[in-house]
Tab-separated table of C-alpha atoms in Angstrom:
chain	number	residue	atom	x	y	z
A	1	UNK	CA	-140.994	-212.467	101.288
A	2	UNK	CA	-145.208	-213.482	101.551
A	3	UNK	CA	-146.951	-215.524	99.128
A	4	UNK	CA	-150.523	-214.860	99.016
A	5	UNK	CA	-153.147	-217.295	97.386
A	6	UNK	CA	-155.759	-215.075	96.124
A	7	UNK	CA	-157.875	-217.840	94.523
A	8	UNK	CA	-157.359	-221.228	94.537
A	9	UNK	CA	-159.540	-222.682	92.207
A	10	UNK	CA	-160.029	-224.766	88.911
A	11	UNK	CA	-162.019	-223.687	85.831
A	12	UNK	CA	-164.982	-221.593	87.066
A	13	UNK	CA	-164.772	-220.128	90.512
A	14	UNK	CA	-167.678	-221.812	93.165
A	15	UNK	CA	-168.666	-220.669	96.815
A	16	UNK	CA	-165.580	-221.502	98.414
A	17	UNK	CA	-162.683	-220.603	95.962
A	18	UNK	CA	-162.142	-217.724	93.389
A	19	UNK	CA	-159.945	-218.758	90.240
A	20	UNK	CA	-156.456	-219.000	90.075
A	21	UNK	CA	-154.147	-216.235	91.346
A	22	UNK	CA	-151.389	-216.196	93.535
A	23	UNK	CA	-149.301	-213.246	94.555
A	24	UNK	CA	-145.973	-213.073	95.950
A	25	UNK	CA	-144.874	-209.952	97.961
A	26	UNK	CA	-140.830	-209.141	97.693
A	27	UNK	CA	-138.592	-207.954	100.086
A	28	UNK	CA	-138.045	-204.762	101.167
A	29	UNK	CA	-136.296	-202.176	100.112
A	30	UNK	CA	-138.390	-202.255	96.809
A	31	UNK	CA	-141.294	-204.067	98.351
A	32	UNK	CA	-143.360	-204.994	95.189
A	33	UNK	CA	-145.927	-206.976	94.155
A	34	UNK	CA	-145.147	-210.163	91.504
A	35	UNK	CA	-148.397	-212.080	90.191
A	36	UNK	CA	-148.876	-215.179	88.874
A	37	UNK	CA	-151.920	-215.484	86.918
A	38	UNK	CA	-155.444	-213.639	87.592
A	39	UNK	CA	-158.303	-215.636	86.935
A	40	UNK	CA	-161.536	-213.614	86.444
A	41	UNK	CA	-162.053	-211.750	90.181
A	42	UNK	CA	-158.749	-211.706	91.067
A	43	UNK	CA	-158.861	-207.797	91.369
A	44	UNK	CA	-161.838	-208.200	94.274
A	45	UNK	CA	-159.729	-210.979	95.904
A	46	UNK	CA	-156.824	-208.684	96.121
A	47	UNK	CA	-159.204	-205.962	98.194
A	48	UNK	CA	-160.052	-208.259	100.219
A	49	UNK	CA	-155.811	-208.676	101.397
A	50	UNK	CA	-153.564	-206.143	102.595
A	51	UNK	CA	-151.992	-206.048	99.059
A	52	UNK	CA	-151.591	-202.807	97.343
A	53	UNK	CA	-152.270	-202.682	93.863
A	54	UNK	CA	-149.828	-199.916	93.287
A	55	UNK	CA	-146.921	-202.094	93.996
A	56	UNK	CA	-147.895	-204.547	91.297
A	57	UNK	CA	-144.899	-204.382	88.730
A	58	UNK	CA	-144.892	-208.030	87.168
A	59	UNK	CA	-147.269	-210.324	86.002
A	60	UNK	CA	-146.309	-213.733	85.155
A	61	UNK	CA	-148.652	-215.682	83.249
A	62	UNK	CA	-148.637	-219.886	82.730
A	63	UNK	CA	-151.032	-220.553	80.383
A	64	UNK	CA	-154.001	-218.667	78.337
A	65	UNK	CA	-157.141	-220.625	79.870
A	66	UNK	CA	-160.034	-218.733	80.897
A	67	UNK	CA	-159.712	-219.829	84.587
A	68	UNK	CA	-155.770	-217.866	84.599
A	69	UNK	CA	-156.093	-214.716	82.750
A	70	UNK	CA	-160.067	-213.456	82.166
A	71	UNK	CA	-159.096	-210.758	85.140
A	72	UNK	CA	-156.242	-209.433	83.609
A	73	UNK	CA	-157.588	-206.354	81.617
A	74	UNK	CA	-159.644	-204.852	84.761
A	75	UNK	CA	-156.362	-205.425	86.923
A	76	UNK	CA	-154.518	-203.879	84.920
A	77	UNK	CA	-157.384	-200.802	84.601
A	78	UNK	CA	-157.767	-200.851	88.220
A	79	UNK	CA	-154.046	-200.608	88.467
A	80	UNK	CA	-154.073	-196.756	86.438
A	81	UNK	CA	-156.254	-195.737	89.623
A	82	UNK	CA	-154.281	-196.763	92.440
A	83	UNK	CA	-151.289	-195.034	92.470
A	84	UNK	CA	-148.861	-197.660	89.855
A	85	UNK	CA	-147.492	-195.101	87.998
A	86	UNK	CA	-144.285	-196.903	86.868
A	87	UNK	CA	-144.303	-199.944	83.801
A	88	UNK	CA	-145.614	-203.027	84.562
A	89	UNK	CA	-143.719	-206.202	82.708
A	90	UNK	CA	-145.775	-208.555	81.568
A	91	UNK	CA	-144.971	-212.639	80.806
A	92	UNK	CA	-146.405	-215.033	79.096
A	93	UNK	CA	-146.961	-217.417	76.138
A	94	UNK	CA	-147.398	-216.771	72.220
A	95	UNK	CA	-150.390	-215.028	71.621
A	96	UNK	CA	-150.904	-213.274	75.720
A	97	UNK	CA	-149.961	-209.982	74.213
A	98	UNK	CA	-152.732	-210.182	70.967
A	99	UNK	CA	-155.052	-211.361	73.837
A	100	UNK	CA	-154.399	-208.503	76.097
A	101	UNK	CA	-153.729	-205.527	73.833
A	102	UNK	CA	-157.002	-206.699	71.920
A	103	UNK	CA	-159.300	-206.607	75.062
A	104	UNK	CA	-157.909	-203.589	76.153
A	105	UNK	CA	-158.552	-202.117	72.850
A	106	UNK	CA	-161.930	-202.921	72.345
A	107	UNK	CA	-162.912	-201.774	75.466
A	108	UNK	CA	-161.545	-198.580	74.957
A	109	UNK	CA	-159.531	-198.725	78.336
A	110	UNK	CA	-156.812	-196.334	79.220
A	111	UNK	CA	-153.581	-197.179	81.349
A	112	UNK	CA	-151.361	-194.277	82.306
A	113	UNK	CA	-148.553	-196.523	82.474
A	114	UNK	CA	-146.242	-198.813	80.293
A	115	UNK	CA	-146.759	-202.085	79.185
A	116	UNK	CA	-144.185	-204.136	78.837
A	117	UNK	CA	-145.050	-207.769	77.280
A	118	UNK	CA	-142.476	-210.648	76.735
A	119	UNK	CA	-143.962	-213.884	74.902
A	120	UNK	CA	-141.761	-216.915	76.283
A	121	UNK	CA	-140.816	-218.965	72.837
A	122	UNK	CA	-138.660	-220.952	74.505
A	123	UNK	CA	-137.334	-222.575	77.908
A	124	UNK	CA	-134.884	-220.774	80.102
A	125	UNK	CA	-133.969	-217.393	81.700
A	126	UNK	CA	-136.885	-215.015	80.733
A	127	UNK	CA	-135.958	-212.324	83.114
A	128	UNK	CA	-133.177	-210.682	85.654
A	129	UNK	CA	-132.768	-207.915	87.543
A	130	UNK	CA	-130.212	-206.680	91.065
A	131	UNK	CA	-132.495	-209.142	93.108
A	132	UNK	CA	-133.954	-212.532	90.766
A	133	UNK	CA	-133.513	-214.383	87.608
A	134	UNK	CA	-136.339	-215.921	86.760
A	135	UNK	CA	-136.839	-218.998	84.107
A	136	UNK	CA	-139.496	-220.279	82.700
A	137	UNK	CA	-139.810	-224.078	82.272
A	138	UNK	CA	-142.734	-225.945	79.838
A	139	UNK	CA	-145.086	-227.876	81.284
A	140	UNK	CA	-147.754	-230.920	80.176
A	141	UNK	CA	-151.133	-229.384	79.673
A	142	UNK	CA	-153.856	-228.921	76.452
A	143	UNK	CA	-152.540	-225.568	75.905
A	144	UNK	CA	-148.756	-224.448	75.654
A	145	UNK	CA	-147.962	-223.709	79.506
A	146	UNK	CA	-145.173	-222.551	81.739
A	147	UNK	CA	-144.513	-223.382	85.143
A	148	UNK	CA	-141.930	-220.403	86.876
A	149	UNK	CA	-138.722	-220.546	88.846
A	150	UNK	CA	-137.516	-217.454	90.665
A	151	UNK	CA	-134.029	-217.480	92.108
A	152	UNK	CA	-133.222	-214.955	95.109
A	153	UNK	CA	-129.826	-213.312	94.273
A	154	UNK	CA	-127.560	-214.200	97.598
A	155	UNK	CA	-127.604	-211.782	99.878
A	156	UNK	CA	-124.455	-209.943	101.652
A	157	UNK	CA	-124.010	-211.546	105.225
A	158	UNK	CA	-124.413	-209.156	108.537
A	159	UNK	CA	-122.013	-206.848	109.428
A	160	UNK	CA	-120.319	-206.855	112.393
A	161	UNK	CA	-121.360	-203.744	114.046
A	162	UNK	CA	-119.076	-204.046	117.327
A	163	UNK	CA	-116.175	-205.002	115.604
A	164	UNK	CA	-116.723	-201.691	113.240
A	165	UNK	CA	-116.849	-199.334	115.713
A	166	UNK	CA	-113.903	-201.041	117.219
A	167	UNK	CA	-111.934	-200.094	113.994
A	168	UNK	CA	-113.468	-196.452	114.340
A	169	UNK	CA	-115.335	-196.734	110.720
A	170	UNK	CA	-117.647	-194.274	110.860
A	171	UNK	CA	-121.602	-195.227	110.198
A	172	UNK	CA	-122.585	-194.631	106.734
A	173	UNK	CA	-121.788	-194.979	102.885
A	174	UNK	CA	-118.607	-197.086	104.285
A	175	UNK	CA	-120.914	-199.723	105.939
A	176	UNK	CA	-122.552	-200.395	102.650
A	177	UNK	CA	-119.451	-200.876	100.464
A	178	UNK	CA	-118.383	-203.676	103.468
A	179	UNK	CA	-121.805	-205.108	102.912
A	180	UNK	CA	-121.132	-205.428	99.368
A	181	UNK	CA	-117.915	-206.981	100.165
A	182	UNK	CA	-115.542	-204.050	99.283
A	183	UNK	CA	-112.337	-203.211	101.245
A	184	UNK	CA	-112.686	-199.614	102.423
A	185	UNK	CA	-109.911	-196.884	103.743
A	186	UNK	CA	-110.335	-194.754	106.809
A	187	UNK	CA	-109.022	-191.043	107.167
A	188	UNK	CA	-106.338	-192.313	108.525
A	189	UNK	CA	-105.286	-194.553	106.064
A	190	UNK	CA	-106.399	-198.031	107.650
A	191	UNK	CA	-107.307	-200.524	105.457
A	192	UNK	CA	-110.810	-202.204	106.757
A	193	UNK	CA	-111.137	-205.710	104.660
A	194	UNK	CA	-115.340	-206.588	104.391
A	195	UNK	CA	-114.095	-210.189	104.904
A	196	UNK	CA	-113.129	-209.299	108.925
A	197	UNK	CA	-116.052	-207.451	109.293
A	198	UNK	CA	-119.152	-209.053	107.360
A	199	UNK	CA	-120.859	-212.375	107.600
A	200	UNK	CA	-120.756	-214.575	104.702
A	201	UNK	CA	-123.636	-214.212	101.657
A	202	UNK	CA	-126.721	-215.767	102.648
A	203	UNK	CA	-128.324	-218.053	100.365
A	204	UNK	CA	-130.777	-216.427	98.280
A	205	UNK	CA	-134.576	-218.841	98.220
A	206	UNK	CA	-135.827	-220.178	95.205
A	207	UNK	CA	-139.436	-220.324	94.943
A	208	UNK	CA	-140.490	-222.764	91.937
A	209	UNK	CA	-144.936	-221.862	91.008
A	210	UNK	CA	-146.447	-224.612	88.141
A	211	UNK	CA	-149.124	-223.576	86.172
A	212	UNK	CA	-151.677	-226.415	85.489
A	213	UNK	CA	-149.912	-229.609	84.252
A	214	UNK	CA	-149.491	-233.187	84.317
A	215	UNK	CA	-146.367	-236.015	85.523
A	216	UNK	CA	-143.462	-234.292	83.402
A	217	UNK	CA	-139.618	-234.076	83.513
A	218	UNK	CA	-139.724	-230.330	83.586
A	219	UNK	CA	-141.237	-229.960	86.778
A	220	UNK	CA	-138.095	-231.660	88.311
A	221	UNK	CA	-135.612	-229.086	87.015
A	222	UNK	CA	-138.253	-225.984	87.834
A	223	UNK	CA	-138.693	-227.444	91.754
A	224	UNK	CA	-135.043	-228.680	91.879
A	225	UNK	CA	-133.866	-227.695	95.692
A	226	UNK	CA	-136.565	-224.854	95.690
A	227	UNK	CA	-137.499	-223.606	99.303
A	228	UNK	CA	-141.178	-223.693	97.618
A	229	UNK	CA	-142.986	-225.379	95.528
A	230	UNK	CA	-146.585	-224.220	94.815
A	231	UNK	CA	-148.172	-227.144	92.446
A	232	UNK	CA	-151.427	-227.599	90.861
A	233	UNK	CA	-152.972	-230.575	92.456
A	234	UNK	CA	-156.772	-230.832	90.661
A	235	UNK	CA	-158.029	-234.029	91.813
A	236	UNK	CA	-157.650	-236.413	94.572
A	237	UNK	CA	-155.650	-239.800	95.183
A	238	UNK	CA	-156.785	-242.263	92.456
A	239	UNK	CA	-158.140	-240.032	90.288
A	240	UNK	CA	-154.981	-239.685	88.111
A	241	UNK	CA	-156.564	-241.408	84.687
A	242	UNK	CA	-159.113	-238.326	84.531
A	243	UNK	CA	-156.442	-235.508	85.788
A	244	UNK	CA	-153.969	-237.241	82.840
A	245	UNK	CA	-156.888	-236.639	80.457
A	246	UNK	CA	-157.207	-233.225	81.196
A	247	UNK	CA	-153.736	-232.312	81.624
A	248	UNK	CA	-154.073	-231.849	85.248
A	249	UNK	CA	-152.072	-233.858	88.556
A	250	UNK	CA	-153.369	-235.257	91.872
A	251	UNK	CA	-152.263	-234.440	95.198
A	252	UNK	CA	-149.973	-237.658	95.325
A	253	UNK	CA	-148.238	-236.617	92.239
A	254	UNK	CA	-147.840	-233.108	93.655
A	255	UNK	CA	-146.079	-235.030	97.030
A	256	UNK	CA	-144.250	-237.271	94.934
A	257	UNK	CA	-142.801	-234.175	92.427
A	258	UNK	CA	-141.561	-232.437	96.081
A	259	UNK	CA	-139.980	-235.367	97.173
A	260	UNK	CA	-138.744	-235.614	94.326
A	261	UNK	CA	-137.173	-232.411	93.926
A	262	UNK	CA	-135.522	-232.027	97.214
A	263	UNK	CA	-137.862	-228.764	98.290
A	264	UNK	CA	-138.417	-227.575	101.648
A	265	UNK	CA	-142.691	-227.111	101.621
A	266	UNK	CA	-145.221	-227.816	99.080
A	267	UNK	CA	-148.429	-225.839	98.598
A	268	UNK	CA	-150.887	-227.557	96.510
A	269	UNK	CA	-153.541	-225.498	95.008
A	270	UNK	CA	-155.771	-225.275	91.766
A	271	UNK	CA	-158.373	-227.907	93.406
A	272	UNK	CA	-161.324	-229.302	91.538
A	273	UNK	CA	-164.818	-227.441	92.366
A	274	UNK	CA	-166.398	-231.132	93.513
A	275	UNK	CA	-163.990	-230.252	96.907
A	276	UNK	CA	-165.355	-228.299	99.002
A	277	UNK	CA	-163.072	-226.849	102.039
A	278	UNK	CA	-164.473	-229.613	104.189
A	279	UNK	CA	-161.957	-231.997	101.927
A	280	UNK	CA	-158.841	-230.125	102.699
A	281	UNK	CA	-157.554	-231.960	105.354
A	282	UNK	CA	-158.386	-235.216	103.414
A	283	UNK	CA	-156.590	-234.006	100.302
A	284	UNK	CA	-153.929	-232.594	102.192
A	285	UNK	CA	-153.247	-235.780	104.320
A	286	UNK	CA	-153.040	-237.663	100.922
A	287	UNK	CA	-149.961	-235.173	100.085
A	288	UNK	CA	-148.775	-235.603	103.771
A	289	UNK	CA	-148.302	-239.637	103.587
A	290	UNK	CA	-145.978	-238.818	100.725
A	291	UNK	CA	-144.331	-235.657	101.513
A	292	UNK	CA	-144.894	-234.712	105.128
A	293	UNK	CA	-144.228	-230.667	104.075
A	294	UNK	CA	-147.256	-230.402	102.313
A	295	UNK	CA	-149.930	-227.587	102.766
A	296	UNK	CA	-153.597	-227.233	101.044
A	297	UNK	CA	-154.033	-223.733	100.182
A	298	UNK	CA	-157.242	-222.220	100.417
A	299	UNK	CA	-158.425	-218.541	99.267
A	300	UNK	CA	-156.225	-215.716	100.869
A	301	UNK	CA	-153.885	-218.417	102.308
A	302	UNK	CA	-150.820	-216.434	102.737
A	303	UNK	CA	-147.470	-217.892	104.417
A	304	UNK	CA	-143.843	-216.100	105.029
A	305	UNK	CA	-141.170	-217.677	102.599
A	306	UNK	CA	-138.034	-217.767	105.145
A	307	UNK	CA	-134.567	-217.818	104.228
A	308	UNK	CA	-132.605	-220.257	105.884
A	309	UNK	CA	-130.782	-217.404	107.471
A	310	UNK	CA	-132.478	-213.640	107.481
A	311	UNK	CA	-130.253	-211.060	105.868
């Protein structure tokens, strides 16, 4: 699993950074593409990464400011040209799908594809499937906003390969009901139990993404124990009256939610356009002090989310 950091600004995109947009590749076998938010340019970013639009199935939006979803209608045009063919779900809060359906309207664009939109109302479980759940938490900002937490399913521990040809079961369909944790019978009527032959499950990672908020209790239960936690952090140490006013967090508060939360790495993002890049390593040593697994993200920052122990 990749997380990419396609722009990592806040309110109007500058020199350095794009708007908000972060993508987060999933593991094979399916391999597809999950965004959260696309600021205005978010398409161009995404040419300028190894990500495929094509595998782009879900789109997660936080909140319905300018700076998070003014891309979405030419993503999801561009998206009818490059080969995603199958639907495309769609999350967000009350009044994304008037605010997408309308632009798309107007404009007179065409998608070959479905599109599925779910409105969050509420806090909770907003989506599951054979590999995540995913909830959706509220958050502290000047318009309703939701930060994300998607939970890895566990995954079936290694089989024994040695020991399985020891027992003479043959390679094949059998090898994947032992995965799954099923007992199997040979030809010869031996019963093979999946617990002498397979690892146990391997913890599944929990990757927890805020949209733009300030100090709340919700963050704590989104981040609890996550792997990751990618938080806004909009201004600097000592700045937290004006980030309070605006419904925003410093890089402290960012540090001290982690810590907080018991997560393995923090990547702060959504930075103020009065920082330029040449402030990263102050902004990021703020977080540090606090939270010594803290990153700055910068535009197509990307970074490998490990599991504790690799399937």
């Amino acid at each position: 699993m990749e997380i990419w950091f396609l722009g990592t600004g806040a309110g109007r995109p500058s020199k350095e950074r794009n708007v908000t947009s972060i993508a987060l590749r999933l593991p094979e076998p399916d391999g597809g593409l999950w965004m959260f938010d696309a600021g205005e340019g978010t398409q161009h970013q995404m040419m300028r990464s190894s990500l495929k639009m094509g595998k782009l199935n879900a789109l997660f939006i936080t909140h319905l400011h300018g700076d998070h979803t003014f891309g979405i209608p030419g993503l999801l045009s561009t998206r009818s040209y490059s080969g995603g063919k199958g639907p495309l779900r769609l999350f967000g809060p009350v009044g994304i799908e008037e605010m997408v359906r309308t632009a798309l309207r107007l404009s007179g664009t065409h998608i070959d594809y479905e599109l599925l939109i779910t409105e969050i109302k509420e806090d909770g479980v907003i989506h599951e499937d054979e590999r995540f759940v995913v909830e959706a938490w509220s958050l502290d900002h000047r318009l309703p906003c939701y930060g994300y937490r998607l939970m890895e399913r566990d995954c079936p521990g290694k089989l024994n390969t040695e020991r399985l040809k020891e027992l003479g079961v043959p390679a094949g369909p059998l090898y994947g009901k032992l995965k799954q944790g099923e007992d199997v019978q040979l030809p010869n009527g031996t019963t093979v139990c999946a617990a002498d032959v397979a690892g146990a499950p391997l913890k599944g990672r929990i990757i927890a993404i805020t949209g733009d908020t300030s100090p709340c209790a919700n963050i704590a239960r989104l981040a609890q124990n996550a792997d990751l936690l990618v938080h806004e952090a909009t201004f600097a140490e000592g700045q937290e009256e004006k980030a309070h006013e605006y419904g925003h967090s410093t890089t402290v508060e960012a540090a001290q939610a982690a810590k907080d939360a018991g997560v393995q790495q923090l990547i702060m993002t959504h930075f103020s356009s009065r920082f330029l890049l040449e402030d990263m390593p102050m902004l990021k040593e703020e977080a540090q002090r606090i939270f010594p697994q803290s990153e700055a993200a910068y535009d197509l920052f990307h970074a490998k989310i490990a599991r504790r122990s690799d399937c």
